Amino acid sequence: MRTLVLGGTRFLSREIARQARDRGHEVVCAARGLAGDPPPGVEFVRVDRAEDGGLAPVKGAFDLVVDVARHPSQVRRAVTELAGRAGHWTFVSTCSVYADATRVTQVLHHPLPGDADEGDPENYGPAKVACEQIVGADALHVRAGLIVGPEDLSDRFTYWVERLARGGPVLAPGSPGDLVQFVDVRDLAAWTLDAAQAGLTGPYDGISMPFGRGEMLARIAEGLEVEPELVWAGQEFLTEHKVEPWMGPRSLPLWLPLPEYAGFMTRDTSATVAAGLRIRPVADTARDTLAWLRDSGHTVTRSGLTAEEEAGLLRLLA
Ligand SMILES: NC(=O)c1ccc[n+]([C@@H]2O[C@H](COP(=O)([O-])OP(=O)(O)OC[C@H]3O[C@@H](n4cnc5c(N)ncnc54)[C@H](OP(=O)(O)O)[C@@H]3O)[C@@H](O)[C@H]2O)c1
């Protein structure tokens, strides 16, 4: 089986390339090579999809194509430039295609018009809707939720792993029962390949079923073999003290204000689970993420509170 990964130099697309290689596929990764290196044992073709004809160096036909792009123009070029040479097509999309974060809905954003590109982060969801329309209904649309695990550079889940491993009282956001959902990059890659090989088409949410934030922290603690002292802070306190939700500096990752985001990490993904998505225990993801942190020397700086910020907030709650 010949598999083309449009990407393959970082995180999810690199993991898909790695697993396809391990399944015995002949794997070609096509990217600029700026984000990182493709996994060993695959063919790397240097391309720039920002240019018309940019995929010309990619030769031959493919049984599977997997694309992670976010710019409609790049997706349109891929569909055009690989026409007649691609078997099954997978487009990795996002749960950000859904129009209303306040509730669980199937309603999508309006697609970003014309060949406008993502640019502004506000346009991410609409751009992905446009991309889905370009690849069409006979492609598989993997609408990923938060992707976590080894090699995740966003520090959202990794913040909690590092924080619990560090010890001491831990500021936990919202309530233990608030729902969260995410997917280990290795589970999403495995299912994406399974689904592509089985010829699945149409949209699937690529994420676990929702579960409580308290359960998430308990399972991370289990994986790290620690017993954290959690100090829960309600969202009014966090908002009042300018703690940012979700990600970034001075944030508590995986916390989202309610009810504004009541539909964001609460999707029923049983259809994907029925179609074969297997979610490994959170404890395993946590343990492997910590091992990657230590091996790679990655430091958690993109999301979360600094130790000083957290200590200051804990003093206010004492
Ligand atoms: N991370 C999450 O939590 C999350 C959540 C929901 C959905 N998603 C979706 O999941 C996917 C994640 O993909 P990913 O982890 O592989 O990361 P990514 O950052 O989306 O990877 C983009 C890939 O495209 C390549 N690329 C970018 N510009 C290019 C260009 N002009 N020409 C050729 N190649 C180009 C990059 O490599 P070079 O820079 O080397 O060219 C890289 O390999 C994306 O579709 C994302 O939208 C992610």
JSON list of N, CA and C in Angstrom, two decimals, residues 68-136:
[
{"chain": "A", "resi": 68, "resn": "VAL", "atom": "N", "xyz": [-3.42, 17.31, 6.42]},
{"chain": "A", "resi": 68, "resn": "VAL", "atom": "CA", "xyz": [-3.74, 18.02, 7.67]},
{"chain": "A", "resi": 68, "resn": "VAL", "atom": "C", "xyz": [-3.82, 19.54, 7.47]},
{"chain": "A", "resi": 69, "resn": "ALA", "atom": "N", "xyz": [-3.85, 20.00, 6.22]},
{"chain": "A", "resi": 69, "resn": "ALA", "atom": "CA", "xyz": [-3.74, 21.44, 5.97]},
{"chain": "A", "resi": 69, "resn": "ALA", "atom": "C", "xyz": [-4.90, 22.22, 6.58]},
{"chain": "A", "resi": 70, "resn": "ARG", "atom": "N", "xyz": [-4.69, 23.52, 6.73]},
{"chain": "A", "resi": 70, "resn": "ARG", "atom": "CA", "xyz": [-5.75, 24.37, 7.25]},
{"chain": "A", "resi": 70, "resn": "ARG", "atom": "C", "xyz": [-6.09, 25.50, 6.29]},
{"chain": "A", "resi": 71, "resn": "HIS", "atom": "N", "xyz": [-5.35, 25.60, 5.18]},
{"chain": "A", "resi": 71, "resn": "HIS", "atom": "CA", "xyz": [-5.62, 26.66, 4.21]},
{"chain": "A", "resi": 71, "resn": "HIS", "atom": "C", "xyz": [-6.39, 26.08, 3.02]},
{"chain": "A", "resi": 72, "resn": "PRO", "atom": "N", "xyz": [-7.59, 26.60, 2.75]},
{"chain": "A", "resi": 72, "resn": "PRO", "atom": "CA", "xyz": [-8.38, 26.06, 1.63]},
{"chain": "A", "resi": 72, "resn": "PRO", "atom": "C", "xyz": [-7.62, 26.06, 0.31]},
{"chain": "A", "resi": 73, "resn": "SER", "atom": "N", "xyz": [-6.82, 27.08, 0.05]},
{"chain": "A", "resi": 73, "resn": "SER", "atom": "CA", "xyz": [-6.10, 27.12, -1.23]},
{"chain": "A", "resi": 73, "resn": "SER", "atom": "C", "xyz": [-5.15, 25.93, -1.36]},
{"chain": "A", "resi": 74, "resn": "GLN", "atom": "N", "xyz": [-4.52, 25.53, -0.24]},
{"chain": "A", "resi": 74, "resn": "GLN", "atom": "CA", "xyz": [-3.58, 24.40, -0.29]},
{"chain": "A", "resi": 74, "resn": "GLN", "atom": "C", "xyz": [-4.32, 23.09, -0.51]},
{"chain": "A", "resi": 75, "resn": "VAL", "atom": "N", "xyz": [-5.50, 23.00, 0.08]},
{"chain": "A", "resi": 75, "resn": "VAL", "atom": "CA", "xyz": [-6.29, 21.77, -0.09]},
{"chain": "A", "resi": 75, "resn": "VAL", "atom": "C", "xyz": [-6.80, 21.70, -1.54]},
{"chain": "A", "resi": 76, "resn": "ARG", "atom": "N", "xyz": [-7.23, 22.83, -2.07]},
{"chain": "A", "resi": 76, "resn": "ARG", "atom": "CA", "xyz": [-7.70, 22.85, -3.46]},
{"chain": "A", "resi": 76, "resn": "ARG", "atom": "C", "xyz": [-6.58, 22.44, -4.41]},
{"chain": "A", "resi": 77, "resn": "ARG", "atom": "N", "xyz": [-5.39, 22.96, -4.17]},
{"chain": "A", "resi": 77, "resn": "ARG", "atom": "CA", "xyz": [-4.25, 22.59, -5.04]},
{"chain": "A", "resi": 77, "resn": "ARG", "atom": "C", "xyz": [-3.97, 21.08, -4.94]},
{"chain": "A", "resi": 78, "resn": "ALA", "atom": "N", "xyz": [-4.03, 20.55, -3.73]},
{"chain": "A", "resi": 78, "resn": "ALA", "atom": "CA", "xyz": [-3.74, 19.11, -3.56]},
{"chain": "A", "resi": 78, "resn": "ALA", "atom": "C", "xyz": [-4.75, 18.28, -4.34]},
{"chain": "A", "resi": 79, "resn": "VAL", "atom": "N", "xyz": [-6.03, 18.63, -4.20]},
{"chain": "A", "resi": 79, "resn": "VAL", "atom": "CA", "xyz": [-7.07, 17.86, -4.89]},
{"chain": "A", "resi": 79, "resn": "VAL", "atom": "C", "xyz": [-6.86, 17.95, -6.41]},
{"chain": "A", "resi": 80, "resn": "THR", "atom": "N", "xyz": [-6.51, 19.12, -6.89]},
{"chain": "A", "resi": 80, "resn": "THR", "atom": "CA", "xyz": [-6.30, 19.31, -8.34]},
{"chain": "A", "resi": 80, "resn": "THR", "atom": "C", "xyz": [-5.03, 18.61, -8.80]},
{"chain": "A", "resi": 81, "resn": "GLU", "atom": "N", "xyz": [-3.95, 18.83, -8.07]},
{"chain": "A", "resi": 81, "resn": "GLU", "atom": "CA", "xyz": [-2.65, 18.36, -8.56]},
{"chain": "A", "resi": 81, "resn": "GLU", "atom": "C", "xyz": [-2.47, 16.85, -8.39]},
{"chain": "A", "resi": 82, "resn": "LEU", "atom": "N", "xyz": [-3.29, 16.24, -7.54]},
{"chain": "A", "resi": 82, "resn": "LEU", "atom": "CA", "xyz": [-3.19, 14.78, -7.36]},
{"chain": "A", "resi": 82, "resn": "LEU", "atom": "C", "xyz": [-4.38, 14.06, -8.01]},
{"chain": "A", "resi": 83, "resn": "ALA", "atom": "N", "xyz": [-5.19, 14.79, -8.78]},
{"chain": "A", "resi": 83, "resn": "ALA", "atom": "CA", "xyz": [-6.38, 14.19, -9.40]},
{"chain": "A", "resi": 83, "resn": "ALA", "atom": "C", "xyz": [-6.00, 12.97, -10.22]},
{"chain": "A", "resi": 84, "resn": "GLY", "atom": "N", "xyz": [-6.75, 11.89, -10.02]},
{"chain": "A", "resi": 84, "resn": "GLY", "atom": "CA", "xyz": [-6.51, 10.65, -10.77]},
{"chain": "A", "resi": 84, "resn": "GLY", "atom": "C", "xyz": [-5.38, 9.80, -10.22]},
{"chain": "A", "resi": 85, "resn": "ARG", "atom": "N", "xyz": [-4.72, 10.31, -9.18]},
{"chain": "A", "resi": 85, "resn": "ARG", "atom": "CA", "xyz": [-3.57, 9.56, -8.62]},
{"chain": "A", "resi": 85, "resn": "ARG", "atom": "C", "xyz": [-3.80, 9.17, -7.16]},
{"chain": "A", "resi": 86, "resn": "ALA", "atom": "N", "xyz": [-5.00, 9.52, -6.65]},
{"chain": "A", "resi": 86, "resn": "ALA", "atom": "CA", "xyz": [-5.26, 9.29, -5.23]},
{"chain": "A", "resi": 86, "resn": "ALA", "atom": "C", "xyz": [-6.43, 8.33, -5.07]},
{"chain": "A", "resi": 87, "resn": "GLY", "atom": "N", "xyz": [-6.24, 7.31, -4.23]},
{"chain": "A", "resi": 87, "resn": "GLY", "atom": "CA", "xyz": [-7.34, 6.41, -3.91]},
{"chain": "A", "resi": 87, "resn": "GLY", "atom": "C", "xyz": [-8.21, 7.03, -2.83]},
{"chain": "A", "resi": 88, "resn": "HIS", "atom": "N", "xyz": [-8.11, 6.52, -1.61]},
{"chain": "A", "resi": 88, "resn": "HIS", "atom": "CA", "xyz": [-8.90, 7.07, -0.51]},
{"chain": "A", "resi": 88, "resn": "HIS", "atom": "C", "xyz": [-8.25, 8.35, 0.02]},
{"chain": "A", "resi": 89, "resn": "TRP", "atom": "N", "xyz": [-9.09, 9.34, 0.31]},
{"chain": "A", "resi": 89, "resn": "TRP", "atom": "CA", "xyz": [-8.59, 10.64, 0.78]},
{"chain": "A", "resi": 89, "resn": "TRP", "atom": "C", "xyz": [-9.08, 10.89, 2.20]},
{"chain": "A", "resi": 90, "resn": "THR", "atom": "N", "xyz": [-8.16, 11.22, 3.09]},
{"chain": "A", "resi": 90, "resn": "THR", "atom": "CA", "xyz": [-8.52, 11.61, 4.46]},
{"chain": "A", "resi": 90, "resn": "THR", "atom": "C", "xyz": [-8.14, 13.06, 4.66]},
{"chain": "A", "resi": 91, "resn": "PHE", "atom": "N", "xyz": [-9.08, 13.83, 5.14]},
{"chain": "A", "resi": 91, "resn": "PHE", "atom": "CA", "xyz": [-8.77, 15.21, 5.52]},
{"chain": "A", "resi": 91, "resn": "PHE", "atom": "C", "xyz": [-8.90, 15.32, 7.04]},
{"chain": "A", "resi": 92, "resn": "VAL", "atom": "N", "xyz": [-7.83, 15.75, 7.70]},
{"chain": "A", "resi": 92, "resn": "VAL", "atom": "CA", "xyz": [-7.90, 15.94, 9.15]},
{"chain": "A", "resi": 92, "resn": "VAL", "atom": "C", "xyz": [-8.45, 17.34, 9.42]},
{"chain": "A", "resi": 93, "resn": "SER", "atom": "N", "xyz": [-9.66, 17.36, 9.94]},
{"chain": "A", "resi": 93, "resn": "SER", "atom": "CA", "xyz": [-10.36, 18.60, 10.22]},
{"chain": "A", "resi": 93, "resn": "SER", "atom": "C", "xyz": [-10.34, 18.84, 11.73]},
{"chain": "A", "resi": 94, "resn": "THR", "atom": "N", "xyz": [-11.36, 19.47, 12.26]},
{"chain": "A", "resi": 94, "resn": "THR", "atom": "CA", "xyz": [-11.35, 19.88, 13.66]},
{"chain": "A", "resi": 94, "resn": "THR", "atom": "C", "xyz": [-12.78, 20.01, 14.17]},
{"chain": "A", "resi": 95, "resn": "CYS", "atom": "N", "xyz": [-12.96, 19.82, 15.47]},
{"chain": "A", "resi": 95, "resn": "CYS", "atom": "CA", "xyz": [-14.27, 20.09, 16.08]},
{"chain": "A", "resi": 95, "resn": "CYS", "atom": "C", "xyz": [-14.57, 21.60, 16.08]},
{"chain": "A", "resi": 96, "resn": "SER", "atom": "N", "xyz": [-13.59, 22.42, 15.74]},
{"chain": "A", "resi": 96, "resn": "SER", "atom": "CA", "xyz": [-13.85, 23.86, 15.62]},
{"chain": "A", "resi": 96, "resn": "SER", "atom": "C", "xyz": [-14.70, 24.18, 14.40]},
{"chain": "A", "resi": 97, "resn": "VAL", "atom": "N", "xyz": [-15.04, 23.19, 13.58]},
{"chain": "A", "resi": 97, "resn": "VAL", "atom": "CA", "xyz": [-15.97, 23.45, 12.45]},
{"chain": "A", "resi": 97, "resn": "VAL", "atom": "C", "xyz": [-17.38, 23.72, 12.96]},
{"chain": "A", "resi": 98, "resn": "TYR", "atom": "N", "xyz": [-17.70, 23.28, 14.20]},
{"chain": "A", "resi": 98, "resn": "TYR", "atom": "CA", "xyz": [-19.07, 23.46, 14.69]},
{"chain": "A", "resi": 98, "resn": "TYR", "atom": "C", "xyz": [-19.30, 24.91, 15.08]},
{"chain": "A", "resi": 99, "resn": "ALA", "atom": "N", "xyz": [-20.49, 25.41, 14.71]},
{"chain": "A", "resi": 99, "resn": "ALA", "atom": "CA", "xyz": [-20.71, 26.86, 14.73]},
{"chain": "A", "resi": 99, "resn": "ALA", "atom": "C", "xyz": [-20.94, 27.42, 16.12]},
{"chain": "A", "resi": 100, "resn": "ASP", "atom": "N", "xyz": [-21.44, 26.61, 17.05]},
{"chain": "A", "resi": 100, "resn": "ASP", "atom": "CA", "xyz": [-21.91, 27.17, 18.31]},
{"chain": "A", "resi": 100, "resn": "ASP", "atom": "C", "xyz": [-21.25, 26.42, 19.47]},
{"chain": "A", "resi": 101, "resn": "ALA", "atom": "N", "xyz": [-20.35, 27.07, 20.18]},
{"chain": "A", "resi": 101, "resn": "ALA", "atom": "CA", "xyz": [-19.64, 26.42, 21.28]},
{"chain": "A", "resi": 101, "resn": "ALA", "atom": "C", "xyz": [-20.51, 26.30, 22.53]},
{"chain": "A", "resi": 102, "resn": "THR", "atom": "N", "xyz": [-21.64, 26.98, 22.57]},
{"chain": "A", "resi": 102, "resn": "THR", "atom": "CA", "xyz": [-22.46, 26.95, 23.79]},
{"chain": "A", "resi": 102, "resn": "THR", "atom": "C", "xyz": [-23.25, 25.66, 23.92]},
{"chain": "A", "resi": 103, "resn": "ARG", "atom": "N", "xyz": [-23.40, 24.92, 22.82]},
{"chain": "A", "resi": 103, "resn": "ARG", "atom": "CA", "xyz": [-24.18, 23.67, 22.89]},
{"chain": "A", "resi": 103, "resn": "ARG", "atom": "C", "xyz": [-23.62, 22.69, 21.89]},
{"chain": "A", "resi": 104, "resn": "VAL", "atom": "N", "xyz": [-23.95, 21.42, 22.12]},
{"chain": "A", "resi": 104, "resn": "VAL", "atom": "CA", "xyz": [-23.52, 20.40, 21.16]},
{"chain": "A", "resi": 104, "resn": "VAL", "atom": "C", "xyz": [-24.42, 20.50, 19.94]},
{"chain": "A", "resi": 105, "resn": "THR", "atom": "N", "xyz": [-23.82, 20.73, 18.80]},
{"chain": "A", "resi": 105, "resn": "THR", "atom": "CA", "xyz": [-24.59, 20.93, 17.57]},
{"chain": "A", "resi": 105, "resn": "THR", "atom": "C", "xyz": [-23.87, 20.28, 16.41]},
{"chain": "A", "resi": 106, "resn": "GLN", "atom": "N", "xyz": [-24.63, 19.96, 15.37]},
{"chain": "A", "resi": 106, "resn": "GLN", "atom": "CA", "xyz": [-24.02, 19.49, 14.12]},
{"chain": "A", "resi": 106, "resn": "GLN", "atom": "C", "xyz": [-23.89, 20.64, 13.12]},
{"chain": "A", "resi": 107, "resn": "VAL", "atom": "N", "xyz": [-24.41, 21.82, 13.51]},
{"chain": "A", "resi": 107, "resn": "VAL", "atom": "CA", "xyz": [-24.40, 22.95, 12.58]},
{"chain": "A", "resi": 107, "resn": "VAL", "atom": "C", "xyz": [-22.97, 23.47, 12.42]},
{"chain": "A", "resi": 108, "resn": "LEU", "atom": "N", "xyz": [-22.58, 23.66, 11.17]},
{"chain": "A", "resi": 108, "resn": "LEU", "atom": "CA", "xyz": [-21.21, 24.09, 10.89]},
{"chain": "A", "resi": 108, "resn": "LEU", "atom": "C", "xyz": [-21.13, 25.59, 10.66]},
{"chain": "A", "resi": 109, "resn": "HIS", "atom": "N", "xyz": [-19.94, 26.14, 10.85]},
{"chain": "A", "resi": 109, "resn": "HIS", "atom": "CA", "xyz": [-19.69, 27.52, 10.42]},
{"chain": "A", "resi": 109, "resn": "HIS", "atom": "C", "xyz": [-19.93, 27.62, 8.92]},
{"chain": "A", "resi": 110, "resn": "HIS", "atom": "N", "xyz": [-20.20, 28.84, 8.45]},
{"chain": "A", "resi": 110, "resn": "HIS", "atom": "CA", "xyz": [-20.17, 29.07, 7.01]},
{"chain": "A", "resi": 110, "resn": "HIS", "atom": "C", "xyz": [-18.72, 28.91, 6.56]},
{"chain": "A", "resi": 111, "resn": "PRO", "atom": "N", "xyz": [-18.52, 28.30, 5.40]},
{"chain": "A", "resi": 111, "resn": "PRO", "atom": "CA", "xyz": [-17.13, 28.15, 4.93]},
{"chain": "A", "resi": 111, "resn": "PRO", "atom": "C", "xyz": [-16.49, 29.50, 4.66]},
{"chain": "A", "resi": 112, "resn": "LEU", "atom": "N", "xyz": [-15.21, 29.58, 4.90]},
{"chain": "A", "resi": 112, "resn": "LEU", "atom": "CA", "xyz": [-14.47, 30.80, 4.56]},
{"chain": "A", "resi": 112, "resn": "LEU", "atom": "C", "xyz": [-14.64, 31.03, 3.06]},
{"chain": "A", "resi": 113, "resn": "PRO", "atom": "N", "xyz": [-15.05, 32.22, 2.66]},
{"chain": "A", "resi": 113, "resn": "PRO", "atom": "CA", "xyz": [-15.40, 32.41, 1.26]},
{"chain": "A", "resi": 113, "resn": "PRO", "atom": "C", "xyz": [-14.20, 32.37, 0.31]},
{"chain": "A", "resi": 114, "resn": "GLY", "atom": "N", "xyz": [-14.48, 31.98, -0.92]},
{"chain": "A", "resi": 114, "resn": "GLY", "atom": "CA", "xyz": [-13.47, 31.99, -1.98]},
{"chain": "A", "resi": 114, "resn": "GLY", "atom": "C", "xyz": [-12.27, 31.17, -1.59]},
{"chain": "A", "resi": 115, "resn": "ASP", "atom": "N", "xyz": [-11.11, 31.63, -1.97]},
{"chain": "A", "resi": 115, "resn": "ASP", "atom": "CA", "xyz": [-9.89, 30.94, -1.60]},
{"chain": "A", "resi": 115, "resn": "ASP", "atom": "C", "xyz": [-9.16, 31.72, -0.50]},
{"chain": "A", "resi": 116, "resn": "ALA", "atom": "N", "xyz": [-9.95, 32.45, 0.28]},
{"chain": "A", "resi": 116, "resn": "ALA", "atom": "CA", "xyz": [-9.34, 33.15, 1.41]},
{"chain": "A", "resi": 116, "resn": "ALA", "atom": "C", "xyz": [-8.68, 32.10, 2.30]},
{"chain": "A", "resi": 117, "resn": "ASP", "atom": "N", "xyz": [-7.59, 32.46, 2.94]},
{"chain": "A", "resi": 117, "resn": "ASP", "atom": "CA", "xyz": [-6.89, 31.51, 3.77]},
{"chain": "A", "resi": 117, "resn": "ASP", "atom": "C", "xyz": [-7.07, 31.83, 5.24]},
{"chain": "A", "resi": 118, "resn": "GLU", "atom": "N", "xyz": [-6.59, 30.94, 6.09]},
{"chain": "A", "resi": 118, "resn": "GLU", "atom": "CA", "xyz": [-6.93, 30.99, 7.50]},
{"chain": "A", "resi": 118, "resn": "GLU", "atom": "C", "xyz": [-6.48, 32.30, 8.16]},
{"chain": "A", "resi": 119, "resn": "GLY", "atom": "N", "xyz": [-5.20, 32.58, 8.11]},
{"chain": "A", "resi": 119, "resn": "GLY", "atom": "CA", "xyz": [-4.68, 33.84, 8.66]},
{"chain": "A", "resi": 119, "resn": "GLY", "atom": "C", "xyz": [-5.09, 34.06, 10.10]},
{"chain": "A", "resi": 120, "resn": "ASP", "atom": "N", "xyz": [-6.20, 34.73, 10.28]},
{"chain": "A", "resi": 120, "resn": "ASP", "atom": "CA", "xyz": [-6.73, 35.05, 11.60]},
{"chain": "A", "resi": 120, "resn": "ASP", "atom": "C", "xyz": [-7.22, 33.75, 12.28]},
{"chain": "A", "resi": 121, "resn": "PRO", "atom": "N", "xyz": [-6.78, 33.51, 13.53]},
{"chain": "A", "resi": 121, "resn": "PRO", "atom": "CA", "xyz": [-7.25, 32.30, 14.23]},
{"chain": "A", "resi": 121, "resn": "PRO", "atom": "C", "xyz": [-8.77, 32.19, 14.29]},
{"chain": "A", "resi": 122, "resn": "GLU", "atom": "N", "xyz": [-9.47, 33.33, 14.25]},
{"chain": "A", "resi": 122, "resn": "GLU", "atom": "CA", "xyz": [-10.94, 33.32, 14.25]},
{"chain": "A", "resi": 122, "resn": "GLU", "atom": "C", "xyz": [-11.47, 32.57, 13.03]},
{"chain": "A", "resi": 123, "resn": "ASN", "atom": "N", "xyz": [-10.66, 32.50, 11.98]},
{"chain": "A", "resi": 123, "resn": "ASN", "atom": "CA", "xyz": [-11.10, 31.87, 10.73]},
{"chain": "A", "resi": 123, "resn": "ASN", "atom": "C", "xyz": [-10.77, 30.38, 10.66]},
{"chain": "A", "resi": 124, "resn": "TYR", "atom": "N", "xyz": [-10.19, 29.85, 11.73]},
{"chain": "A", "resi": 124, "resn": "TYR", "atom": "CA", "xyz": [-9.75, 28.45, 11.69]},
{"chain": "A", "resi": 124, "resn": "TYR", "atom": "C", "xyz": [-10.91, 27.50, 11.36]},
{"chain": "A", "resi": 125, "resn": "GLY", "atom": "N", "xyz": [-12.00, 27.61, 12.12]},
{"chain": "A", "resi": 125, "resn": "GLY", "atom": "CA", "xyz": [-13.15, 26.73, 11.89]},
{"chain": "A", "resi": 125, "resn": "GLY", "atom": "C", "xyz": [-13.75, 26.92, 10.50]},
{"chain": "A", "resi": 126, "resn": "PRO", "atom": "N", "xyz": [-14.08, 28.16, 10.12]},
{"chain": "A", "resi": 126, "resn": "PRO", "atom": "CA", "xyz": [-14.61, 28.38, 8.77]},
{"chain": "A", "resi": 126, "resn": "PRO", "atom": "C", "xyz": [-13.66, 27.90, 7.66]},
{"chain": "A", "resi": 127, "resn": "ALA", "atom": "N", "xyz": [-12.34, 28.05, 7.86]},
{"chain": "A", "resi": 127, "resn": "ALA", "atom": "CA", "xyz": [-11.38, 27.58, 6.85]},
{"chain": "A", "resi": 127, "resn": "ALA", "atom": "C", "xyz": [-11.44, 26.06, 6.74]},
{"chain": "A", "resi": 128, "resn": "LYS", "atom": "N", "xyz": [-11.55, 25.38, 7.87]},
{"chain": "A", "resi": 128, "resn": "LYS", "atom": "CA", "xyz": [-11.61, 23.91, 7.84]},
{"chain": "A", "resi": 128, "resn": "LYS", "atom": "C", "xyz": [-12.92, 23.44, 7.20]},
{"chain": "A", "resi": 129, "resn": "VAL", "atom": "N", "xyz": [-14.02, 24.20, 7.41]},
{"chain": "A", "resi": 129, "resn": "VAL", "atom": "CA", "xyz": [-15.28, 23.86, 6.72]},
{"chain": "A", "resi": 129, "resn": "VAL", "atom": "C", "xyz": [-15.07, 23.96, 5.22]},
{"chain": "A", "resi": 130, "resn": "ALA", "atom": "N", "xyz": [-14.42, 25.03, 4.78]},
{"chain": "A", "resi": 130, "resn": "ALA", "atom": "CA", "xyz": [-14.14, 25.18, 3.34]},
{"chain": "A", "resi": 130, "resn": "ALA", "atom": "C", "xyz": [-13.29, 24.02, 2.84]},
{"chain": "A", "resi": 131, "resn": "CYS", "atom": "N", "xyz": [-12.27, 23.63, 3.61]},
{"chain": "A", "resi": 131, "resn": "CYS", "atom": "CA", "xyz": [-11.41, 22.50, 3.22]},
{"chain": "A", "resi": 131, "resn": "CYS", "atom": "C", "xyz": [-12.23, 21.22, 3.08]},
{"chain": "A", "resi": 132, "resn": "GLU", "atom": "N", "xyz": [-13.12, 20.98, 4.06]},
{"chain": "A", "resi": 132, "resn": "GLU", "atom": "CA", "xyz": [-13.96, 19.77, 4.00]},
{"chain": "A", "resi": 132, "resn": "GLU", "atom": "C", "xyz": [-14.78, 19.77, 2.72]},
{"chain": "A", "resi": 133, "resn": "GLN", "atom": "N", "xyz": [-15.31, 20.93, 2.36]},
{"chain": "A", "resi": 133, "resn": "GLN", "atom": "CA", "xyz": [-16.14, 20.99, 1.15]},
{"chain": "A", "resi": 133, "resn": "GLN", "atom": "C", "xyz": [-15.30, 20.74, -0.09]},
{"chain": "A", "resi": 134, "resn": "ILE", "atom": "N", "xyz": [-14.07, 21.21, -0.08]},
{"chain": "A", "resi": 134, "resn": "ILE", "atom": "CA", "xyz": [-13.20, 21.03, -1.25]},
{"chain": "A", "resi": 134, "resn": "ILE", "atom": "C", "xyz": [-12.86, 19.55, -1.44]},
{"chain": "A", "resi": 135, "resn": "VAL", "atom": "N", "xyz": [-12.56, 18.84, -0.36]},
{"chain": "A", "resi": 135, "resn": "VAL", "atom": "CA", "xyz": [-12.22, 17.41, -0.53]},
{"chain": "A", "resi": 135, "resn": "VAL", "atom": "C", "xyz": [-13.46, 16.59, -0.81]},
{"chain": "A", "resi": 136, "resn": "GLY", "atom": "N", "xyz": [-14.64, 17.07, -0.38]},
{"chain": "A", "resi": 136, "resn": "GLY", "atom": "CA", "xyz": [-15.90, 16.44, -0.76]},
{"chain": "A", "resi": 136, "resn": "GLY", "atom": "C", "xyz": [-16.33, 15.32, 0.16]}
]
